Coordinates of C-alpha atoms and ligand atoms in Angstrom, one line a residue:
X1 CA -184.1 9.3 100.6
X2 CA -182.7 12.7 101.4
X3 CA -180.2 14.1 98.9
X4 CA -176.6 14.6 99.8
X5 CA -175.2 18.1 100.1
X6 CA -171.6 18.2 98.9
X7 CA -169.3 20.3 101.0
X8 CA -166.5 21.8 98.9
X9 CA -164.0 23.6 101.1
X10 CA -161.9 26.4 99.5
X11 CA -160.1 27.6 102.6
X12 CA -156.8 26.8 100.9
X13 CA -157.6 28.6 97.7
X14 CA -160.2 31.4 98.1
X15 CA -159.5 31.6 101.8
X16 CA -155.9 32.2 101.1
X17 CA -156.7 35.0 98.8
X18 CA -157.6 37.0 101.9
X19 CA -154.8 39.6 102.2
X20 CA -152.4 38.4 104.9
X21 CA -153.7 34.9 105.0
X22 CA -151.1 33.2 102.8
X23 CA -149.9 29.9 104.1
X24 CA -146.8 27.8 103.7
X25 CA -146.9 24.4 102.1
X26 CA -146.6 22.7 105.5
X27 CA -149.4 24.8 106.9
X28 CA -151.6 23.9 104.0
X29 CA -150.9 20.2 104.5
X30 CA -151.8 20.5 108.2
X31 CA -155.1 22.2 107.2
X32 CA -155.8 19.7 104.5
X33 CA -155.4 16.8 107.0
X34 CA -157.8 18.5 109.4
X35 CA -160.3 19.0 106.5
X36 CA -160.0 15.3 105.8
X37 CA -160.7 14.5 109.4
X38 CA -163.7 16.9 109.1
X39 CA -164.7 14.7 106.1
X40 CA -165.2 17.4 103.6
X41 CA -166.1 16.0 100.2
X42 CA -163.9 18.2 98.1
X43 CA -160.8 20.2 99.1
X44 CA -159.8 23.0 96.7
X45 CA -156.1 22.9 97.6
X46 CA -155.0 25.9 95.6
X47 CA -154.5 27.4 92.1
X48 CA -151.7 25.5 90.6
X49 CA -150.7 28.0 87.9
X50 CA -150.6 30.9 90.4
X51 CA -147.1 30.2 91.7
X52 CA -144.6 27.4 92.2
X53 CA -145.5 27.5 95.9
X54 CA -149.1 26.8 95.2
X55 CA -148.2 24.1 92.7
X56 CA -146.0 22.3 95.2
X57 CA -148.7 22.6 98.0
X58 CA -151.4 21.0 95.8
X59 CA -149.0 18.3 94.7
X60 CA -148.2 17.4 98.3
X61 CA -151.8 17.5 99.4
X62 CA -152.8 15.3 96.4
X63 CA -150.2 12.8 97.5
X64 CA -151.3 12.9 101.2
X65 CA -155.0 13.1 101.3
X66 CA -156.9 9.9 100.6
X67 CA -160.5 10.4 101.5
X68 CA -161.5 13.8 100.0
X69 CA -161.4 14.8 96.3
X70 CA -158.6 17.2 95.7
X71 CA -159.2 20.1 93.4
X72 CA -157.1 22.8 91.7
X73 CA -158.5 26.0 90.3
X74 CA -157.4 27.0 86.8
X75 CA -158.3 29.8 84.4
X76 CA -159.9 28.7 81.2
X77 CA -156.7 28.1 79.3
X78 CA -154.6 25.1 78.4
X79 CA -151.5 26.2 80.3
X80 CA -153.4 26.6 83.6
X81 CA -155.3 23.4 83.1
X82 CA -152.2 21.3 82.3
X83 CA -150.5 22.7 85.4
X84 CA -153.5 21.8 87.6
X85 CA -153.5 18.3 86.1
X86 CA -149.8 17.9 86.8
X87 CA -150.2 19.1 90.4
X88 CA -153.1 16.7 90.9
X89 CA -151.5 13.7 89.3
X90 CA -151.1 11.7 92.5
X91 CA -154.6 12.3 93.9
X92 CA -156.8 9.3 94.4
X93 CA -159.8 11.5 93.3
X94 CA -159.1 14.7 91.5
X95 CA -161.1 17.6 90.1
X96 CA -160.1 20.4 87.8
X97 CA -162.1 23.6 88.4
X98 CA -161.9 26.0 85.5
X99 CA -163.5 29.4 85.4
X100 CA -164.1 32.4 83.1
X101 CA -166.0 35.6 83.7
X102 CA -169.4 35.9 82.0
X103 CA -170.8 39.2 83.2
X104 CA -170.8 42.1 80.6
X105 CA -168.7 44.2 82.9
X106 CA -166.0 41.6 83.4
X107 CA -166.0 40.4 79.7
X108 CA -165.7 44.0 78.4
X109 CA -163.5 45.7 80.9
X110 CA -161.4 42.9 82.4
X111 CA -161.1 40.2 79.7
X112 CA -161.6 42.5 76.7
X113 CA -163.3 39.6 75.0
X114 CA -166.6 39.3 73.2
X115 CA -169.3 37.0 74.6
X116 CA -168.7 34.6 71.7
X117 CA -165.0 34.5 72.5
X118 CA -165.8 33.7 76.2
X119 CA -168.2 31.0 75.2
X120 CA -165.6 29.4 72.9
X121 CA -162.9 29.6 75.6
X122 CA -165.1 28.0 78.2
X123 CA -165.9 25.1 75.8
X124 CA -162.2 24.6 74.9
X125 CA -161.2 24.7 78.6
X126 CA -163.7 22.0 79.7
X127 CA -162.9 19.9 76.7
X128 CA -159.2 20.1 77.5
X129 CA -159.7 19.5 81.2
X130 CA -161.7 16.3 80.5
X131 CA -158.5 14.8 79.0
X132 CA -157.1 14.6 82.6
X133 CA -160.1 13.7 84.7
X134 CA -163.9 13.0 84.5
X135 CA -164.5 15.4 87.4
X136 CA -164.5 18.9 85.9
X137 CA -166.1 21.9 87.5
X138 CA -166.9 25.0 85.6
X139 CA -167.6 28.4 87.2
X140 CA -169.1 31.4 85.3
X141 CA -167.2 34.1 87.3
X142 CA -169.4 37.0 88.4
X143 CA -172.3 34.7 87.4
X144 CA -174.8 36.6 89.6
X145 CA -174.2 39.8 87.5
X146 CA -174.3 37.9 84.2
X147 CA -177.2 38.0 81.6
X148 CA -179.5 35.0 81.8
X149 CA -179.5 34.2 78.1
X150 CA -175.8 34.2 77.8
X151 CA -175.3 32.2 81.0
X152 CA -177.7 29.5 79.7
X153 CA -175.7 29.3 76.4
X154 CA -172.4 28.9 78.2
X155 CA -173.6 26.4 80.8
X156 CA -175.4 24.3 78.3
X157 CA -172.3 24.2 76.1
X158 CA -169.9 23.3 78.9
X159 CA -172.2 20.5 80.2
X160 CA -172.2 19.2 76.7
X161 CA -168.4 19.1 76.8
X162 CA -168.5 17.1 80.0
X163 CA -168.5 19.6 82.9
X164 CA -169.9 17.6 85.9
X165 CA -170.4 20.5 88.3
X166 CA -171.6 24.0 87.5
X167 CA -170.7 26.5 90.2
X168 CA -172.9 29.6 90.1
X169 CA -170.5 32.3 91.5
X170 CA -171.6 35.4 93.4
X171 CA -168.1 36.7 93.0
X172 CA -168.6 40.2 94.5
X173 CA -171.3 39.3 97.1
X174 CA -174.0 41.2 95.2
X175 CA -176.6 38.5 95.6
X176 CA -179.8 38.7 97.7
X177 CA -181.1 35.3 98.9
X178 CA -184.4 35.2 97.1
X179 CA -183.0 36.7 93.8
X180 CA -179.9 34.5 93.8
X181 CA -181.9 31.4 94.6
X182 CA -184.4 32.2 91.9
X183 CA -181.7 32.9 89.3
X184 CA -180.2 29.5 89.9
X185 CA -183.7 27.9 89.7
X186 CA -184.3 29.6 86.4
X187 CA -180.9 28.5 85.1
X188 CA -181.6 24.9 86.0
X189 CA -185.1 25.1 84.4
X190 CA -183.8 26.7 81.2
X191 CA -180.6 24.8 80.5
X192 CA -181.8 21.7 78.7
X193 CA -179.1 19.4 79.9
X194 CA -179.0 20.8 83.5
X195 CA -179.8 17.4 85.0
X196 CA -176.4 16.1 83.7
X197 CA -174.5 18.2 86.3
X198 CA -174.4 18.9 90.0
X199 CA -175.2 22.6 90.7
X200 CA -173.1 24.4 93.2
X201 CA -173.2 27.8 95.0
X202 CA -170.1 30.0 95.7
X203 CA -170.9 33.2 97.6
X204 CA -168.9 36.1 98.9
X205 CA -169.9 38.0 102.0
X206 CA -169.6 41.6 101.0
X207 CA -173.1 42.3 102.2
X208 CA -173.0 39.8 105.0
X209 CA -175.3 37.4 103.1
X210 CA -173.0 34.7 101.9
X211 CA -174.5 32.0 104.1
X212 CA -178.1 33.1 103.4
X213 CA -177.4 33.3 99.7
X214 CA -175.9 29.8 99.6
X215 CA -178.8 28.3 101.5
X216 CA -181.2 30.0 99.2
X217 CA -179.3 28.6 96.3
X218 CA -179.8 25.1 97.9
X219 CA -183.4 25.5 98.8
X220 CA -184.8 27.6 96.0
X221 CA -182.2 26.9 93.3
X222 CA -181.6 23.2 93.9
X223 CA -177.9 23.4 94.4
X224 CA -176.4 20.3 95.9
X225 CA -172.8 21.6 96.5
X226 CA -171.9 24.5 98.7
X227 CA -168.4 26.1 98.4
X228 CA -167.3 27.5 101.7
X229 CA -164.3 28.1 104.0
X230 CA -163.5 27.6 107.6
X231 CA -164.3 30.7 109.6
X232 CA -165.7 32.3 106.5
X233 CA -162.1 33.2 105.5
X234 CA -161.8 34.6 101.9
X235 CA -161.3 37.6 99.7
X236 CA -162.5 40.9 101.1
X237 CA -165.3 40.2 103.5
X238 CA -164.8 36.4 103.0
X239 CA -166.7 33.4 101.7
X240 CA -169.6 31.4 103.0
X241 CA -168.7 29.9 106.4
X242 CA -168.5 26.1 106.3
X243 CA -169.4 25.8 110.0
X244 CA -172.6 27.8 109.6
X245 CA -173.7 25.9 106.5
X246 CA -173.1 22.5 108.2
X247 CA -174.8 23.4 111.4
X248 CA -177.7 25.1 109.8
X249 CA -178.4 22.1 107.6
X250 CA -177.9 19.7 110.5
X251 CA -179.8 21.6 113.1
X252 CA -182.7 22.3 110.8
X253 CA -182.8 19.0 109.1
X254 CA -186.6 19.2 109.5
X255 CA -186.5 22.0 106.9
X256 CA -183.4 21.3 104.7
X257 CA -183.8 17.5 104.6
X258 CA -180.3 16.9 103.3
X259 CA -177.6 14.5 104.2
X260 CA -174.0 15.6 105.0
X261 CA -170.9 13.5 105.2
X262 CA -169.2 15.9 107.7
X263 CA -167.9 15.0 111.1
X264 CA -169.1 18.1 113.0
X265 CA -166.9 17.4 116.0
X266 CA -163.9 18.4 113.9
X267 CA -165.3 21.9 113.3
X268 CA -163.9 23.7 116.3
X269 CA -160.4 22.1 115.9
X270 CA -160.5 23.2 112.2
X271 CA -161.5 26.7 113.1
X272 CA -158.7 27.0 115.7
X273 CA -156.1 25.6 113.3
X274 CA -157.1 28.0 110.5
X275 CA -157.2 30.9 112.9
X276 CA -153.8 30.0 114.4
X277 CA -152.1 29.6 111.1
X278 CA -153.5 32.7 109.4
X279 CA -153.5 34.9 112.4
X280 CA -157.1 35.8 111.7
X281 CA -158.8 35.8 115.1
X282 CA -162.4 34.5 115.3
X283 CA -164.7 37.1 116.7
X284 CA -166.2 36.0 120.1
X285 CA -169.8 36.2 118.9
X286 CA -169.2 34.3 115.7
X287 CA -171.8 31.6 115.1
X288 CA -170.7 28.1 116.0
X289 CA -167.0 28.7 116.5
X290 CA -166.8 32.0 118.4
X291 CA -165.7 31.7 122.1
X292 CA -169.1 33.0 123.2
X293 CA -171.2 30.9 120.8
X294 CA -172.3 28.6 123.7
X295 CA -171.7 30.9 126.7
X296 CA -174.8 31.8 128.6
X297 CA -174.4 35.0 130.7
X298 CA -177.8 36.2 131.8
X299 CA -179.3 34.7 134.9
X300 CA -182.6 33.7 133.2
X301 CA -180.7 31.8 130.5
X302 CA -178.4 30.1 132.9
X303 CA -181.4 29.1 135.0
X304 CA -183.2 27.7 131.9
X305 CA -180.1 25.8 130.8
X306 CA -179.7 24.2 134.2
X307 CA -183.3 23.0 134.1
X308 CA -183.3 21.8 130.4
X309 CA -180.5 22.5 128.0
X310 CA -182.7 22.9 125.0
X311 CA -184.5 25.9 126.5
X312 CA -181.7 28.1 125.1
X313 CA -179.4 25.7 123.2
X314 CA -180.3 24.6 119.7
X315 CA -176.9 22.8 119.2
X316 CA -174.6 21.2 121.8
X317 CA -171.1 22.6 122.1
X318 CA -169.5 19.1 122.2
X319 CA -171.2 18.3 118.9
X320 CA -169.1 20.9 117.1
X321 CA -165.9 19.9 119.0
X322 CA -165.8 22.3 121.9
X323 CA -164.0 20.5 124.6
X324 CA -164.6 21.6 128.2
X325 CA -161.0 22.8 128.6
X326 CA -160.3 19.5 130.3
X327 CA -157.0 19.0 132.1
X328 CA -155.6 16.1 130.2
X329 CA -152.0 15.7 131.2
X330 CA -149.6 17.0 133.8
X331 CA -146.1 16.9 135.0
X332 CA -146.1 13.2 135.9
X333 CA -147.7 12.0 132.6
X334 CA -145.5 9.6 130.7
X335 CA -144.5 9.5 127.0
X336 CA -147.1 6.8 126.2
X337 CA -150.0 8.9 127.7
X338 CA -148.7 11.9 125.7
X339 CA -148.5 9.9 122.5
X340 CA -152.0 8.4 123.0
X341 CA -153.4 11.9 123.5
X342 CA -151.8 13.1 120.3
X343 CA -153.5 10.2 118.5
X344 CA -156.8 11.1 120.1
X345 CA -156.4 14.6 118.9
X346 CA -155.7 13.4 115.4
X347 CA -152.1 14.6 115.3
X348 CA -149.7 12.5 113.3
X349 CA -146.1 13.2 113.9
X350 CA -144.0 11.8 111.2
X351 CA -141.4 9.9 113.3
X352 CA -140.5 8.7 116.8
X353 CA -137.8 11.4 116.8
X354 CA -140.5 14.1 116.4
X355 CA -142.6 12.5 119.1
X356 CA -139.6 12.5 121.5
X357 CA -138.9 16.2 120.7
X358 CA -142.6 17.1 121.2
X359 CA -142.6 15.1 124.5
X360 CA -139.5 17.0 125.7
X361 CA -141.3 20.3 125.0
X362 CA -144.3 19.0 126.8
X363 CA -142.2 18.3 129.9
X364 CA -140.7 21.8 129.7
X365 CA -144.2 23.3 129.5
X366 CA -145.4 21.1 132.4
X367 CA -142.6 22.5 134.5
X368 CA -144.0 26.0 134.0
X369 CA -147.7 25.2 133.9
X370 CA -149.3 22.6 136.2
X371 CA -152.4 22.0 134.0
X372 CA -152.0 21.0 130.4
X373 CA -155.0 21.2 128.2
X374 CA -155.6 19.8 124.7
X375 CA -155.1 23.3 123.3
X376 CA -151.7 23.5 124.9
X377 CA -150.7 20.2 123.3
X378 CA -151.9 21.4 119.9
X379 CA -149.9 24.6 120.2
X380 CA -146.8 22.7 121.2
X381 CA -147.1 20.3 118.3
X382 CA -147.6 23.2 116.0
X383 CA -144.3 24.6 117.2
X384 CA -142.8 21.2 116.6
X385 CA -144.1 21.0 113.1
X386 CA -142.5 24.4 112.4
X387 CA -139.2 23.3 113.9
X388 CA -138.1 20.9 111.2
X389 CA -138.6 23.2 108.3
X390 CA -134.9 23.9 107.7
X391 CA -135.5 27.3 109.2
X392 CA -132.7 29.8 109.5
X393 CA -133.7 31.3 112.8
X394 CA -134.3 29.6 116.1
X395 CA -135.2 31.1 119.4
X396 CA -132.9 30.3 122.3
X397 CA -133.6 32.5 125.3
X398 CA -134.4 36.0 126.3
X399 CA -134.2 38.5 129.2
X400 CA -136.4 41.5 129.3
X401 CA -136.8 44.4 131.7
X402 CA -139.6 46.9 132.0
X403 CA -140.2 49.4 134.7
X404 CA -142.5 52.4 135.0
X405 CA -140.7 55.5 133.7
X406 CA -137.8 53.4 132.1
X407 CA -137.4 52.6 128.5
X408 CA -137.9 48.8 128.2
X409 CA -134.9 46.7 127.2
X410 CA -134.6 43.2 125.8
X411 CA -131.7 40.8 125.4
X412 CA -132.4 38.0 122.9
X413 CA -130.3 35.0 122.1
X414 CA -131.2 33.1 118.9
X415 CA -129.4 31.0 116.3
X416 CA -128.9 31.9 112.7
X417 CA -128.2 28.8 110.6
X418 CA -127.0 27.0 113.7
X419 CA -124.8 29.8 115.0
X420 CA -125.9 31.5 118.3
X421 CA -126.0 35.2 118.4
X422 CA -126.9 37.6 121.2
X423 CA -128.4 41.0 120.8
X424 CA -129.9 43.8 122.8
X425 CA -132.6 46.4 121.9
X426 CA -134.7 49.2 123.5
X427 CA -138.2 50.1 122.5
X428 CA -141.4 51.8 123.5
X429 CA -142.6 48.6 125.0
X430 CA -141.2 45.1 125.7
X431 CA -142.3 43.7 122.3
X432 CA -140.8 46.7 120.5
X433 CA -137.6 46.2 122.4
X434 CA -137.5 42.5 121.3
X435 CA -138.2 43.4 117.6
X436 CA -135.5 46.0 117.7
X437 CA -133.0 43.6 119.3
X438 CA -133.7 40.9 116.7
X439 CA -133.6 43.4 113.8
X440 CA -130.2 44.7 115.0
X441 CA -128.9 41.3 113.8
X442 CA -131.2 40.3 111.0
X443 CA -131.8 43.7 109.4
X444 CA -134.8 42.3 107.5
X445 CA -136.4 45.7 107.2
X446 CA -139.8 44.0 107.3
X447 CA -142.9 46.0 108.3
X448 CA -145.0 44.7 111.1
X449 CA -148.6 44.7 110.0
X450 CA -150.3 42.9 112.8
X451 CA -149.5 41.9 116.4
X452 CA -152.1 39.9 118.3
X453 CA -152.1 37.9 121.5
X454 CA -154.6 35.2 122.3
X455 CA -154.9 33.1 125.4
X456 CA -154.8 29.5 124.3
X457 CA -156.9 28.4 127.3
X458 CA -158.6 30.2 130.2
X459 CA -156.9 31.6 133.3
X460 CA -153.8 33.6 134.0
X461 CA -151.7 30.3 133.7
X462 CA -152.7 30.1 130.0
X463 CA -150.1 30.1 127.3
X464 CA -150.2 33.2 125.2
X465 CA -150.2 32.6 121.4
X466 CA -148.8 35.6 119.5
X467 CA -149.2 36.2 115.8
X468 CA -147.0 38.7 114.0
X469 CA -147.8 39.5 110.4
X470 CA -144.8 40.9 108.5
X471 CA -144.6 42.5 105.0
X472 CA -141.6 42.9 102.8
X473 CA -141.3 43.6 99.1
X474 CA -145.0 42.7 98.5
X475 CA -144.9 39.5 100.5
X476 CA -147.0 39.1 103.6
X477 CA -146.4 36.3 106.1
X478 CA -147.7 35.3 109.5
X479 CA -145.5 34.0 112.3
X480 CA -146.9 32.3 115.3
X481 CA -145.3 31.6 118.7
X482 CA -146.7 30.1 121.9
X483 CA -145.4 30.3 125.5
X484 CA -146.7 30.9 129.0
X485 CA -144.6 34.2 128.8
X486 CA -146.1 36.4 126.1
X487 CA -142.9 38.3 125.7
X488 CA -141.1 35.0 124.8
X489 CA -144.1 34.1 122.5
X490 CA -143.6 37.4 120.7
X491 CA -139.9 36.7 120.1
X492 CA -140.8 33.2 118.7
X493 CA -143.5 34.7 116.6
X494 CA -141.2 37.3 115.1
X495 CA -138.5 34.7 114.3
X496 CA -141.1 32.4 112.8
X497 CA -142.3 35.2 110.5
X498 CA -138.7 36.0 109.5
X499 CA -138.2 32.3 108.7
X500 CA -141.1 32.5 106.3
X501 CA -139.9 35.7 104.7
X502 CA -136.6 33.8 104.0
X503 CA -138.2 30.9 102.3
X504 CA -138.0 31.4 98.6
X505 CA -140.6 28.8 97.7
X506 CA -143.4 30.9 99.2
X507 CA -145.3 33.1 96.9
X508 CA -146.6 36.6 96.9
X509 CA -149.9 37.3 98.6
X510 CA -151.9 35.2 96.1
X511 CA -154.4 37.5 94.5
X512 CA -155.7 36.1 91.1
Ligands
KIV601 O1 -165.5 34.2 93.5 C1 -165.3 33.6 92.5 O2 -165.9 33.9 91.4 C2 -164.3 32.5 92.5 C3 -164.3 31.7 91.3 C4 -162.9 31.4 90.8 C5 -165.1 30.5 91.5 O3 -163.7 32.3 93.5
ZN602 ZN1 -164.6 33.3 95.2

């Protein structure tokens, strides 16, 4: 029988360490629910000791998710581990993931510890973590730049203490597939109790080899867990992309011969959700989840596809969750049809009141746009989920005027803690005018780091989804707004970002 390959998703932890990708608790819960639909085996929900915001998010995810194991990262010290255990208390299945650097460079320059001290701390950490759960993962950070003899000593010792997963980290993306895979193979051969643990790979993409290194770790090194993120999100150049690992192993089952528990049809919805929440657009030519991943432009290819799909397609778009932009609902659709579609899309609104509010927004949208697609419904629901966050600012209406040779002007009406205010601003362009108008009232002084517009579906009728990334006093947040009018979407996105800057529970951009 084929071995199972465990998919460990770290979008909510390592993914969030990407500058600008920090997420609110509610956003993390939405992503965790989607990861559960995707059937990932382990969700690393955060780093409990990093901030109160991270702690609360892990706690909420642990209480919500039933099917995946929930994991928290912790440094190799009692305080971090106890905090991780506390956040995970409600989880049906929990894992504590503890790590300490083992490379000479990190030990000497960063930790200022001797190898013996590091060894001792790793042992203590795993021993302590085992008081809270039987599922303990240990990572030698910067493992791929560590010395083999020392790695063997540390790993043997932590397995003896009860570590059940050993995660060989290529922290700085230094690995090369053959070397990384062989290093793992050597470790497994030399560590006497290596068969008592599952071996895992964790690769960063600094040299664009994270997926290749991970797969070499699996095939050469015998790893049976891959740590990865949706869209390859992560520190610097990112982590191993989950969608690429899953589809490589599935499509080339003849070579990998491994079983996966993943529901691949949930890949594209997961990719879109993560991109929407973080504001990190997916490049069109990105494997599996890029808009062009299944587009055939050349005549020869189109001709081949029409005759036999497998001439140029090794995977089917629908197998990874690309819907054919089907018109699903329209102006005349009723509440029941809308509710049923939400269920089919895997969206759970918490109460009938929320369903009613989302349905009212759907009717508004159907008045402006005759064809409503699944993507429109998801954007609309996403707005709905933001709306009940006790937010300070709510968009009400706007008028904007631009004319060649004139300075654009915008009048915006929005509410601040329930009280409606009206303001006016000029700017170099319509969006600048809106921001200046809103700032004349809020005076947040935030710096706009990113402004991006995406069409949610195809065609000029499409809703525009605007992301605005703001920074203030070291905090970076993303606001998202959707509307058929991209100027209105921009105002919504700006107010959404201001709401996040206001929320005290959120943390600083979470770098370890
Ligand atoms: O890249 C890394 O080394 C990590 C560890 C904490 C596993 O993310
Ligand atoms: Zn990492």
